[in-house]
Every structure is written in structure tokens, then in C-alpha cells.
XYZ file of C-alpha atoms in Angstrom:
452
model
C 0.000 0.000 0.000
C 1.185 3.732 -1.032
C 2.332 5.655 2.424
C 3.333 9.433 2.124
C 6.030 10.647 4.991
C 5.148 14.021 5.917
C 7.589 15.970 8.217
C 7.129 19.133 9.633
C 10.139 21.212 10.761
C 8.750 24.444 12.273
C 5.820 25.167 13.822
C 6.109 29.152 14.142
C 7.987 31.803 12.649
C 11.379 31.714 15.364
C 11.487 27.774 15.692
C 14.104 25.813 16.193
C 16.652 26.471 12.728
C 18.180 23.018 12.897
C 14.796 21.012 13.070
C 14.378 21.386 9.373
C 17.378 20.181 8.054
C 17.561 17.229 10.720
C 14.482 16.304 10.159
C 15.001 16.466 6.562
C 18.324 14.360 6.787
C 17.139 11.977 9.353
C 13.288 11.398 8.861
C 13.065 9.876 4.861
C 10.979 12.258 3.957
C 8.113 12.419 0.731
C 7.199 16.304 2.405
C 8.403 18.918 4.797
C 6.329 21.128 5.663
C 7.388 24.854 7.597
C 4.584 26.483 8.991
C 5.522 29.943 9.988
C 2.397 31.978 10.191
C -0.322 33.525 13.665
C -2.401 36.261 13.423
C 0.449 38.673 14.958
C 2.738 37.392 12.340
C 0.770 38.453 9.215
C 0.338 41.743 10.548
C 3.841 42.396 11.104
C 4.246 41.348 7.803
C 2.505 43.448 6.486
C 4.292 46.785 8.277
C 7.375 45.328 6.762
C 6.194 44.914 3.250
C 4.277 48.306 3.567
C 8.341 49.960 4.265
C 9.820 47.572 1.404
C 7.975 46.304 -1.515
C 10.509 43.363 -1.239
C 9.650 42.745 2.705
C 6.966 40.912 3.887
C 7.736 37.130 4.154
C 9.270 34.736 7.008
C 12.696 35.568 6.018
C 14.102 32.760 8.250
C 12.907 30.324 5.428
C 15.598 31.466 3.016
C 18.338 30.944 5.553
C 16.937 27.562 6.187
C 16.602 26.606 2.541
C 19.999 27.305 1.579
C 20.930 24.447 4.511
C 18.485 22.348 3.201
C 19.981 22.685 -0.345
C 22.516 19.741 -0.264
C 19.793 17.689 1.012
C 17.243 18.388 -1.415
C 20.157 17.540 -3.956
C 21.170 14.291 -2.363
C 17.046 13.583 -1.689
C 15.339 14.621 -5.267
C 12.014 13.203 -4.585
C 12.187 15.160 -1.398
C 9.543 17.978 -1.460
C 9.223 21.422 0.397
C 5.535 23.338 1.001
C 5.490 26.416 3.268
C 3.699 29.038 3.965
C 6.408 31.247 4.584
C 5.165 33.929 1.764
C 3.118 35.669 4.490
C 2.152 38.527 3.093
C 4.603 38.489 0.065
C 4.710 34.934 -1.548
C 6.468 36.122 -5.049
C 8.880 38.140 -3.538
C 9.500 34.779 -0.579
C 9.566 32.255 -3.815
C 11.827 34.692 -6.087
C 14.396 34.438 -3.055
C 14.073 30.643 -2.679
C 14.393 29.999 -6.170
C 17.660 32.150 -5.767
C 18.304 29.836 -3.465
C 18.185 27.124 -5.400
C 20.210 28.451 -8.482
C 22.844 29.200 -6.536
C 23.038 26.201 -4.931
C 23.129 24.203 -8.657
C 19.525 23.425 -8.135
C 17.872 25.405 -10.984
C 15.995 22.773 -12.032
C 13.725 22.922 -8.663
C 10.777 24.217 -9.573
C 9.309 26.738 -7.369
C 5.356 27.336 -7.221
C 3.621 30.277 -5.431
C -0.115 29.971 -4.098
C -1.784 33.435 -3.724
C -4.833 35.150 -3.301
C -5.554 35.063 -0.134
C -4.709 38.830 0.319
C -7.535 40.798 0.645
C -6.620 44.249 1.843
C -6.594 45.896 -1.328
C -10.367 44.365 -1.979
C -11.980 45.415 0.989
C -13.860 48.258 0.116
C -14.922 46.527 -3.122
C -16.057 43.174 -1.074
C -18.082 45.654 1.563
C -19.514 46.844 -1.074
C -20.469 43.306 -2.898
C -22.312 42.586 0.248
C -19.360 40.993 2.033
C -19.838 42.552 5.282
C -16.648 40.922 7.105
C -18.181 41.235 10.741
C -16.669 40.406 13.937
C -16.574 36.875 14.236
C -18.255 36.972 17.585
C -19.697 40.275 18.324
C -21.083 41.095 15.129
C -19.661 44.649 14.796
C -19.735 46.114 11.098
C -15.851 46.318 9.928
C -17.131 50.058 9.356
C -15.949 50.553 12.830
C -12.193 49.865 12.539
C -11.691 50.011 8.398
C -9.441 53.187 8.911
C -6.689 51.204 10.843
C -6.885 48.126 8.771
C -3.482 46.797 7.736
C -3.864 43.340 7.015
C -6.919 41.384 5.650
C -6.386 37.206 4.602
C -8.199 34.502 4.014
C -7.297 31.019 5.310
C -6.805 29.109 2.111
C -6.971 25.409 1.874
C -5.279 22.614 0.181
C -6.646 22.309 -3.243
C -4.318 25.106 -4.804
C -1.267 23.200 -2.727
C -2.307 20.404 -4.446
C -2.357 21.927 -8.186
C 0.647 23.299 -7.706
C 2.240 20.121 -7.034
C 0.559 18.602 -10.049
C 2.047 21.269 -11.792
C 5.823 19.496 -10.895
C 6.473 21.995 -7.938
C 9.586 21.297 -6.056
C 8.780 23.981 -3.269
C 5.338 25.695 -2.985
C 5.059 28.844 -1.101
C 2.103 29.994 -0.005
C 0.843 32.907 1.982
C -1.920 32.727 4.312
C -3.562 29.155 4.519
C -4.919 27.284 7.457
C -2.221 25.109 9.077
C -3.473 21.806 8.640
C -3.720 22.552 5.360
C 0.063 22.255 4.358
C -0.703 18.221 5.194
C -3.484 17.680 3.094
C -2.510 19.080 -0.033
C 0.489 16.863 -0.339
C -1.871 13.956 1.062
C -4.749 14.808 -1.288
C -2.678 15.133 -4.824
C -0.388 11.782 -4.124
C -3.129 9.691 -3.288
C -5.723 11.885 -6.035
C -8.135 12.443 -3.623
C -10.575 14.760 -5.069
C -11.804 18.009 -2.738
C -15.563 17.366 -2.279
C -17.967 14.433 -1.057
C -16.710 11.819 -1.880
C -13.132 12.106 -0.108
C -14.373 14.286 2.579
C -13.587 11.773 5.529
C -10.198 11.330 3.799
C -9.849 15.057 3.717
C -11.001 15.178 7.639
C -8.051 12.134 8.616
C -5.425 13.931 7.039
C -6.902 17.202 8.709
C -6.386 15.552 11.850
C -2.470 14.487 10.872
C -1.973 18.265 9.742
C -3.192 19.325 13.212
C -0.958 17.011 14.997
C 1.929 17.904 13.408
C 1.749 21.498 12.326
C 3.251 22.747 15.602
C 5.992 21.032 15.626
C 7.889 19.197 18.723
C 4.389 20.249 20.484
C 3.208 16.471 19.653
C 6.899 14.756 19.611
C 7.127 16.006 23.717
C 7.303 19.690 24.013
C 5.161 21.063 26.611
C 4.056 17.505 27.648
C 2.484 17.124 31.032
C 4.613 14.255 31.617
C 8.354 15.841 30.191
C 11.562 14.766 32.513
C 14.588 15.062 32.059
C 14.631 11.818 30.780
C 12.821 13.156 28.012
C 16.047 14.894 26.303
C 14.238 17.931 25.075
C 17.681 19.423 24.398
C 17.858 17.123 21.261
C 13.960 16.420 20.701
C 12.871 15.179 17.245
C 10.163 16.572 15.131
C 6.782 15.024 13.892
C 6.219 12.593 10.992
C 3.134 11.799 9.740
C 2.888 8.874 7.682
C -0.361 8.263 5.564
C -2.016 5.913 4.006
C -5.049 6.185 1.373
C -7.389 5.603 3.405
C -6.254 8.590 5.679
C -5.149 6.582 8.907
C -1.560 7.080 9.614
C 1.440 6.705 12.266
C 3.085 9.330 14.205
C 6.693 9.127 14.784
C 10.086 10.993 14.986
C 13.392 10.424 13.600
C 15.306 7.600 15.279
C 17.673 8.629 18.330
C 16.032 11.820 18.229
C 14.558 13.612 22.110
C 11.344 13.686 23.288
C 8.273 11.139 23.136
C 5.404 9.998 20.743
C 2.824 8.913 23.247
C -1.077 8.747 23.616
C -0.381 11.639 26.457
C 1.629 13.747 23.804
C -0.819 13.197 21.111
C -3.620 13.711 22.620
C -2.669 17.081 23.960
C -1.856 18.492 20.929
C -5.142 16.951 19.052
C -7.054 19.339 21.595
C -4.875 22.235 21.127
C -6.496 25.052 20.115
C -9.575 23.031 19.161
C -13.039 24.799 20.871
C -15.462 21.914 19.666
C -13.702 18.497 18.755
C -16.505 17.472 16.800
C -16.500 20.573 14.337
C -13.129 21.467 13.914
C -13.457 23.862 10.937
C -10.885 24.403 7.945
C -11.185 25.436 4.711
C -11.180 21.733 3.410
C -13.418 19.770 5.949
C -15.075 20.228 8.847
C -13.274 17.521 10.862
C -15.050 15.514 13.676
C -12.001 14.359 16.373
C -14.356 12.674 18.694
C -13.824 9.763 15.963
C -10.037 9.529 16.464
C -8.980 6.336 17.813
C -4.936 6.244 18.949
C -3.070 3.249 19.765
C 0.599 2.992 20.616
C 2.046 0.986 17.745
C 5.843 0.428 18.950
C 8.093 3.074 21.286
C 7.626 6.526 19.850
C 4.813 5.580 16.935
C 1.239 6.237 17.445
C -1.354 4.469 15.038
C -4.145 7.227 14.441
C -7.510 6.049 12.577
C -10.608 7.933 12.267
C -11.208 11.539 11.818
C -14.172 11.622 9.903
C -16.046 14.567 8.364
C -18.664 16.609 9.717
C -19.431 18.502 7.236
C -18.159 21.238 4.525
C -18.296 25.358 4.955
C -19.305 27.543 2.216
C -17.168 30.508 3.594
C -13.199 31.049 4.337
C -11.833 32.443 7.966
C -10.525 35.829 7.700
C -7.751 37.250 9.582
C -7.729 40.964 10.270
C -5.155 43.146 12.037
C -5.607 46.625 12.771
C -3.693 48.857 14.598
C -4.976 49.738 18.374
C -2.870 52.358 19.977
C 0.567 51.649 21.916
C 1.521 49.361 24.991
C 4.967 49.095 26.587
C 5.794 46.752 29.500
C 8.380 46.658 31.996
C 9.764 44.478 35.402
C 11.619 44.991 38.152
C 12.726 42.697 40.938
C 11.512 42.961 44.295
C 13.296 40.886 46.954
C 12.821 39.948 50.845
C 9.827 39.933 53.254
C 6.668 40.681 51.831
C 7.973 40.436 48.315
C 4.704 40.368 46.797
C 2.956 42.893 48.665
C 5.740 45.235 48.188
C 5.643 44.390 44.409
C 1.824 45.251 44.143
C 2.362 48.469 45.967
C 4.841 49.420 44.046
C 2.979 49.046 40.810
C 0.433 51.094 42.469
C 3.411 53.692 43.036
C 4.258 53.900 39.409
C 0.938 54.592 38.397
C -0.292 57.171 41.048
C 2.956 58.776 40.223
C 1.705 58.796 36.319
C -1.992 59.936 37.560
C -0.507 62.927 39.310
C 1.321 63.996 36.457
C -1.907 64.113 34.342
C -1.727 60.575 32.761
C -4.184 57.822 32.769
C -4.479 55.116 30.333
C -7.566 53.056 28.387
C -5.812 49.800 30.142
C -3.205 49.290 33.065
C -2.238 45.838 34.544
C 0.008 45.613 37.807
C 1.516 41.733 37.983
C 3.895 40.357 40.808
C 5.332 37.462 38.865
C 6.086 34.635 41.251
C 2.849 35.035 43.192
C 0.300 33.180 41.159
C -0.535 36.549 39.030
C -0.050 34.452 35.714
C -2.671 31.694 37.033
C -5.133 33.669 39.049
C -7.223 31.462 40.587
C -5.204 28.483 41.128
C -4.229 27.813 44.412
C -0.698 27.479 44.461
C 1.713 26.726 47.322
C 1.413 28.894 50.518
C 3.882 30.830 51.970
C 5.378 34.358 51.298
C 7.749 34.158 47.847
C 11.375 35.335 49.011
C 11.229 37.050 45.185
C 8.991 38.028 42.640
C 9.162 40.000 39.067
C 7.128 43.000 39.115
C 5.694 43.465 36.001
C 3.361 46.308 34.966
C 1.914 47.088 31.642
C -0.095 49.654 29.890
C -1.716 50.837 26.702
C -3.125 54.196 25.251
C -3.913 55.823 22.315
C -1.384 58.045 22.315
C 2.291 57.101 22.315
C 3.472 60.003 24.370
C 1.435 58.801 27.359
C 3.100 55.540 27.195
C 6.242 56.978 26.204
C 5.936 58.860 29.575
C 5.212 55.407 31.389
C 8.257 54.123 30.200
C 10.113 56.744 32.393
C 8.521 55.832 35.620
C 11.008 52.817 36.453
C 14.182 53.626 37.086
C 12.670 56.200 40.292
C 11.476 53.285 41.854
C 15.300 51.744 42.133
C 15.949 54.328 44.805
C 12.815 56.224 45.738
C 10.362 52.762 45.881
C 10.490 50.036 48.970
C 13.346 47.821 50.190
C 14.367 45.153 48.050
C 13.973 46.386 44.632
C 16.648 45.565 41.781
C 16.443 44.643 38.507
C 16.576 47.280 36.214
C 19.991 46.917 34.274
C 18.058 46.898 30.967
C 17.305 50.205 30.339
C 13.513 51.727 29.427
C 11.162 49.263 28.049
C 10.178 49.888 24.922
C 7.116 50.964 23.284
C 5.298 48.970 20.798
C 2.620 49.273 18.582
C -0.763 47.587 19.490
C -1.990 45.212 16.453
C -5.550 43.960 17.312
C -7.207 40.858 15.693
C -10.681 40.939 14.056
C -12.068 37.282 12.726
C -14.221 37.460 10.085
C -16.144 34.908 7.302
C -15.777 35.610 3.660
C -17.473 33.555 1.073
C -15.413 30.690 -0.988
C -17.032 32.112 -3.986
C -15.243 35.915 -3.253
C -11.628 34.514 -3.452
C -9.637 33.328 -6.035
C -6.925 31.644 -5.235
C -3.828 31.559 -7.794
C -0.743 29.129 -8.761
C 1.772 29.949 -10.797
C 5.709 28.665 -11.161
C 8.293 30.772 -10.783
């Protein structure tokens, strides 16, 4: 029976830069897959692209492809699919196939998948009757269009697919939902078509896309039950390896760190899932309540089921728009009462700000150390012999926050006993991007595929 092996070596944009290439070497690969995209990500993107034309794209990608050359020349079968474009998938796949050339590869072929920007349509598509409402309040995008900067869709895997019919080598794509750079490899080897009849085909390899599209998240990272036996220092990354009828194992490279496991598996099948039984994406709505794992050998877990629940009309969309300023800085407050002193001190800082005519639209005083990050678990008792004070806010206007920013370094000799800490200067001040979810018919977007 036909099996596809696909590996994925990064599961955000500042992962691990030797995953790829060891998983690449080590994991006898059909795919690998780099997912480098979040919501914060694409709107970054798109600052950088708005300041260069030639900007916009996970630019860690090219540095990893030019390590993965030799073995894409020693592996020619050996496939690459990322969505590493971002928000500028020509100018990502120009680079890559610069790459390539200069590596005595120019016979890779490179393939870009595009269309899923829709910032420069949004007027028109408001106007089509496309209102692009809040997700879950229902607000009118009326209210924020002015400090749009970033508008995609969440593509799916068809146009991975066609591009990979057309020979691709490496496909870049921009925006397109995670799970997604699984199934289009899955869906054009085995020719499963993107519709009816292969829907619970589409939903199992859904469910190996999930798994594996964060990376050593499934292969022991963050595991409940991590030791140091565990060896996360060297931990291997997830392979997926499919069959037709979309069951499939879950492994990692042999003498790699870390652990394949029904614990490890099963964490990341409910990671960022709200309702296991509709778990929408562009391709399927996918129904995990029908996965069934079973631990096949050390370090492989069998996964069958994953069945469909169903197919949306509409594509997730992803805006960012910009929401006034926030800086955040800590200090170090040591010895009796650590805490306390800690929360007080906050206070300090910001009656100090009040009095000097500032207020902001959100404050947030935290005494790290103390439970603040968990509020409302119990933790252990006793009085913490340190904590990090940390206290953020955010405004409209930069100079209020820039005035925040100001307000540490006093407390170093004028706040209570204890404090240290500050050998890092003022915090910064960063731009606030806020995220607006949104539905956009299938029938509005056209995605595109063309070879470099």
C-alpha cells in the first residue's frame, strides 16, 4: 500500500533552525512542511512589506533553505511546502528559487499559491455585500476600516495540491490554514478529489496536519509528563505517515529527544480546538471525537478515524488593525513581603503617572512569582522570598506611554526595600496590532498558482 512521509520542521515563525534540516536528513521524507504563520505574524508582515515592496515574508525560510539545499540535492524526490510567503509569496519564492540556483539546483521548480490577500479588496467586497463582521460580536468592519493593515483569508489545500501537479519542487504559499500544508500533499499523491466523496479522507489527514503542524508540540514539548529523561535538548520533530485511506502513524526520527505517546498526542489533538466534533478548515469540517490512537511500537502512534462533519461555504478571515501603543516593563523585588511590596509598588508607578496628568484606556500591575499568571489556582502557601514585578499599559497616544516608560528607574531608589532589577534600560514601546475574525465567502476569493 502507497504511504506518504510528511515531516514538519517548524511550527512558528522563530522555531528551532536546525529542526528542518535534521528532520530532513534523518526522517526519509516524501514532504516537509514549515509552517511559519499567527495572526500577529501576518500583521507584522505586512508593516514590513508596507516599508519595502521586497519585505513581507518569514525571512528565516531562506536561511533555512539554503541548509536544506545539499539535502534536497542528495534527496530529489524530497519535497518542500510552506507558507512562509506571508504577506509576500512572489517576492519569498523569487528568493528561494535564488536559493536554489545558486546552490546548482535550478531545475527545482518553485510554485507560489496566492490570493488570499484581501486588503486591497476590501472596500470593493463591503460593497459586494461581504460585510466581514466580527466573528463573535457582530460589529460592522465600518468601525475599525481606517486602521486596517492586514486582511487574509485562510486558504486550503486544493491550490497546494495543483501546484504540485504542476511538478512543484517547493510551494510557497501565503496565508492558509495550518493543517492545510498536510493535506494538499496527502490529497494530490493519493488523487483524492476536494468534495464528497473524499471528505472523511480530507477530515483524517486534517487531523495528521493538526498534529503535526506545531511542531515538537506532539513529539514532547510542553508535555504534562516531560523529565529530564525526556532529552528535550535534542527532541525530534513530527512525521506523519499516511495511508489512502487517511489513517496514519506518528513518529520521529530515530535517536532523536522527546516522546510519541497517547499523552503527547492527545494534547496536541485538543490544542487550540473549541469543539472536537466541528473542527473547521477550509477543506473539511473535521469531527475528532472519531479519532482512535493506539501505541504501535516506542515513539509511533497508530491514528484512525477523523471523519467529516461537514463542509463550509465561507473562508476564515484574519484581520489586524492597529490599536494604539503598549509598553511593558519588570523589576525585581526581593525579601519579606515580596509580593505585597511588588503590588504596591505598581500602584506607586501609576499614582505617580496619575498625578502627572496621565491615565491610560488599560493598566495591569503583575507580581510574577505570586500566582498573578494563574489567578485562581491555588498554588503553594507561603510568602515568595522574590517576585518580578511586572506592569503594563496601553493608550492611544504614544506620548502617554512613552511617559510610562520613564517611571522605572525612580522606583530603584525612591520605591520600597528590596527592589533591583533594572539593568536593561527603558522598556520599549510597541505598537498595538488587534485581531478581528471574520467569514468571507469561498465564492469571493480566487486563489492563484503559478511557477516561478
Amino acid at each position: 500500500m502507497k504511504r506518504v512521509r510528511i515531516g514538519n520542521g517548524c511550527g512558528f515563525w522563530g522555531d528551532n533552525l536546525d529542526a528542518p534540516v535534521e528532520l530532513a536528513s534523518g526522517g526519509g521524507l516524501d514532504y516537509l512542511t514549515l509552517e511559519y504563520l499567527a495572526e500577529l505574524t501576518m500583521s507584522i508582515l505586512a508593516v514590513q512589506k508596507a516599508k519595502d515592496p521586497a519585505a513581507g515574508f518569514a525571512t528565516d525560510f531562506i536561511d533555512v533553505l539554503s541548509r536544506l539545499a545539499p539535502v534536497l540535492g542528495a534527496q530529489p524526490k524530497l519535497k518542500v511546502v510552506t507558507n512562509a510567503g506571508g504577506m509576500n509569496p512572489h517576492a519569498c519564492a523569487r528568493r528561494a528559487k535564488q536559493v536554489l540556483t545558486a546552490a546548482g539546483l535550478a531545475h527545482k521548480r518553485v510554485a507560489v499559491v496566492s490570493g488570499d490577500d484581501l486588503f486591497p479588496r476590501l472596500d470593493a467586497l463591503v460593497a459586494a455585500g461581504h460585510p466581514l463582521s466580527h466573528l463573535d460580536s457582530g460589529a460592522p468592519l465600518a468601525e475599525i476600516r481606517d486602521a486596517v493593515v492586514s486582511a487574509n483569508a485562510y486558504l486550503g489545500a486544493r491550490p497546494i495540491a495543483e501546484a504540485l501537479a504542476l511538478g512543484a519542487d517547493v510551494v510557497v504559499t501565503g496565508r492558509v490554514a495550518d493543517a492545510s500544508l498536510t493535506v494538499g500533499p496527502a490529497a494530490f499523491e493519493f488523487g483524492w478529489e476536494f468534495g464528497a466523496p473524499a471528505l472523511d479522507r480530507l477530515a483524517a489527514a486534517t487531523v495528521a496536519g493538526h498534529l503535526i503542524e506545531c511542531g515538537a508540540q506532539v513529539t514532547g514539548g510542553l508535555w504534562i509528563g516531560a523529565d529530564d529523561a525526556t532529552q528535550l535538548g535534542s527532541v525530534g520533530y513530527p512525521i506523519a505517515e499516511l495511508s489512502a485511506d487517511g489513517s496514519f502513524t506518528l513518529s520521529k526520527p530515530a535517536g532523536t529527544g522527546g516522546a510519541v505517546n497517547l499523552e503527547t498526542v492527545s494534547e496536541q489533538l485538543l490544542y487550540e480546538v473549541s469543539d472536537p466534533a466541528r473542527y473547521f478548515t477550509p477543506d473539511v469540517v473535521a469531527d475528532f471525537t472519531t479519532v482512535a490512537l493506539t501505541q504501535q511500537a516506542p515513539d509511533v502512534v497508530r491514528v484512525t478515524g477523523g471523519t467529516a462533519n461537514g463542509l463550509t461555504d465561507t473562508y476564515k478571515v484574519s484581520v489586524a488593525y492597529r490599536d494604539g501603543f503598549m509598553s511593558a516593563g519588570t523589576l525585581v523585588i526581593a525579601g519579606p513581603g515580596a509580593a505585597a511590596k511588588a503590588r504596591r509598588s505598581g500602584a506607586v508607578l501609576l499614582e505617580k503617572l496619575k498625578r502627572a496628568g496621565f491615565t491610560y484606556a488599560e493598566t495591569r500591575v503583575e507580581a510574577l512569582g505570586a500566582g498573578d499568571c494563574v489567578p485562581g489556582v491555588v498554588g503553594a502557601a507561603g510568602d515568595p522570598p522574590e517576585v518580578v514585578l511586572r506592569v503594563a499599559v496601553r493608550d492611544p497616544r504614544r506620548a502617554a506611554v512613552e511617559r510610562f516608560t520613564k517611571e522605572f528607574a525612580p522606583l530603584v531608589t525612591s520605591g520600597f526595600p528590596g527592589t533591583t532589577g533594572y539593568t536593561t534600560g527603558r522598556p520599549p514601546v510597541r505598537e498595538v496590532f488587534a485581531y478581528w475574525p471574520a467569514l468571507v465567502a469561498k465564492s469571493a476569493v480566487a486563489p492563484v498558482v503559478e511557477v516561478v
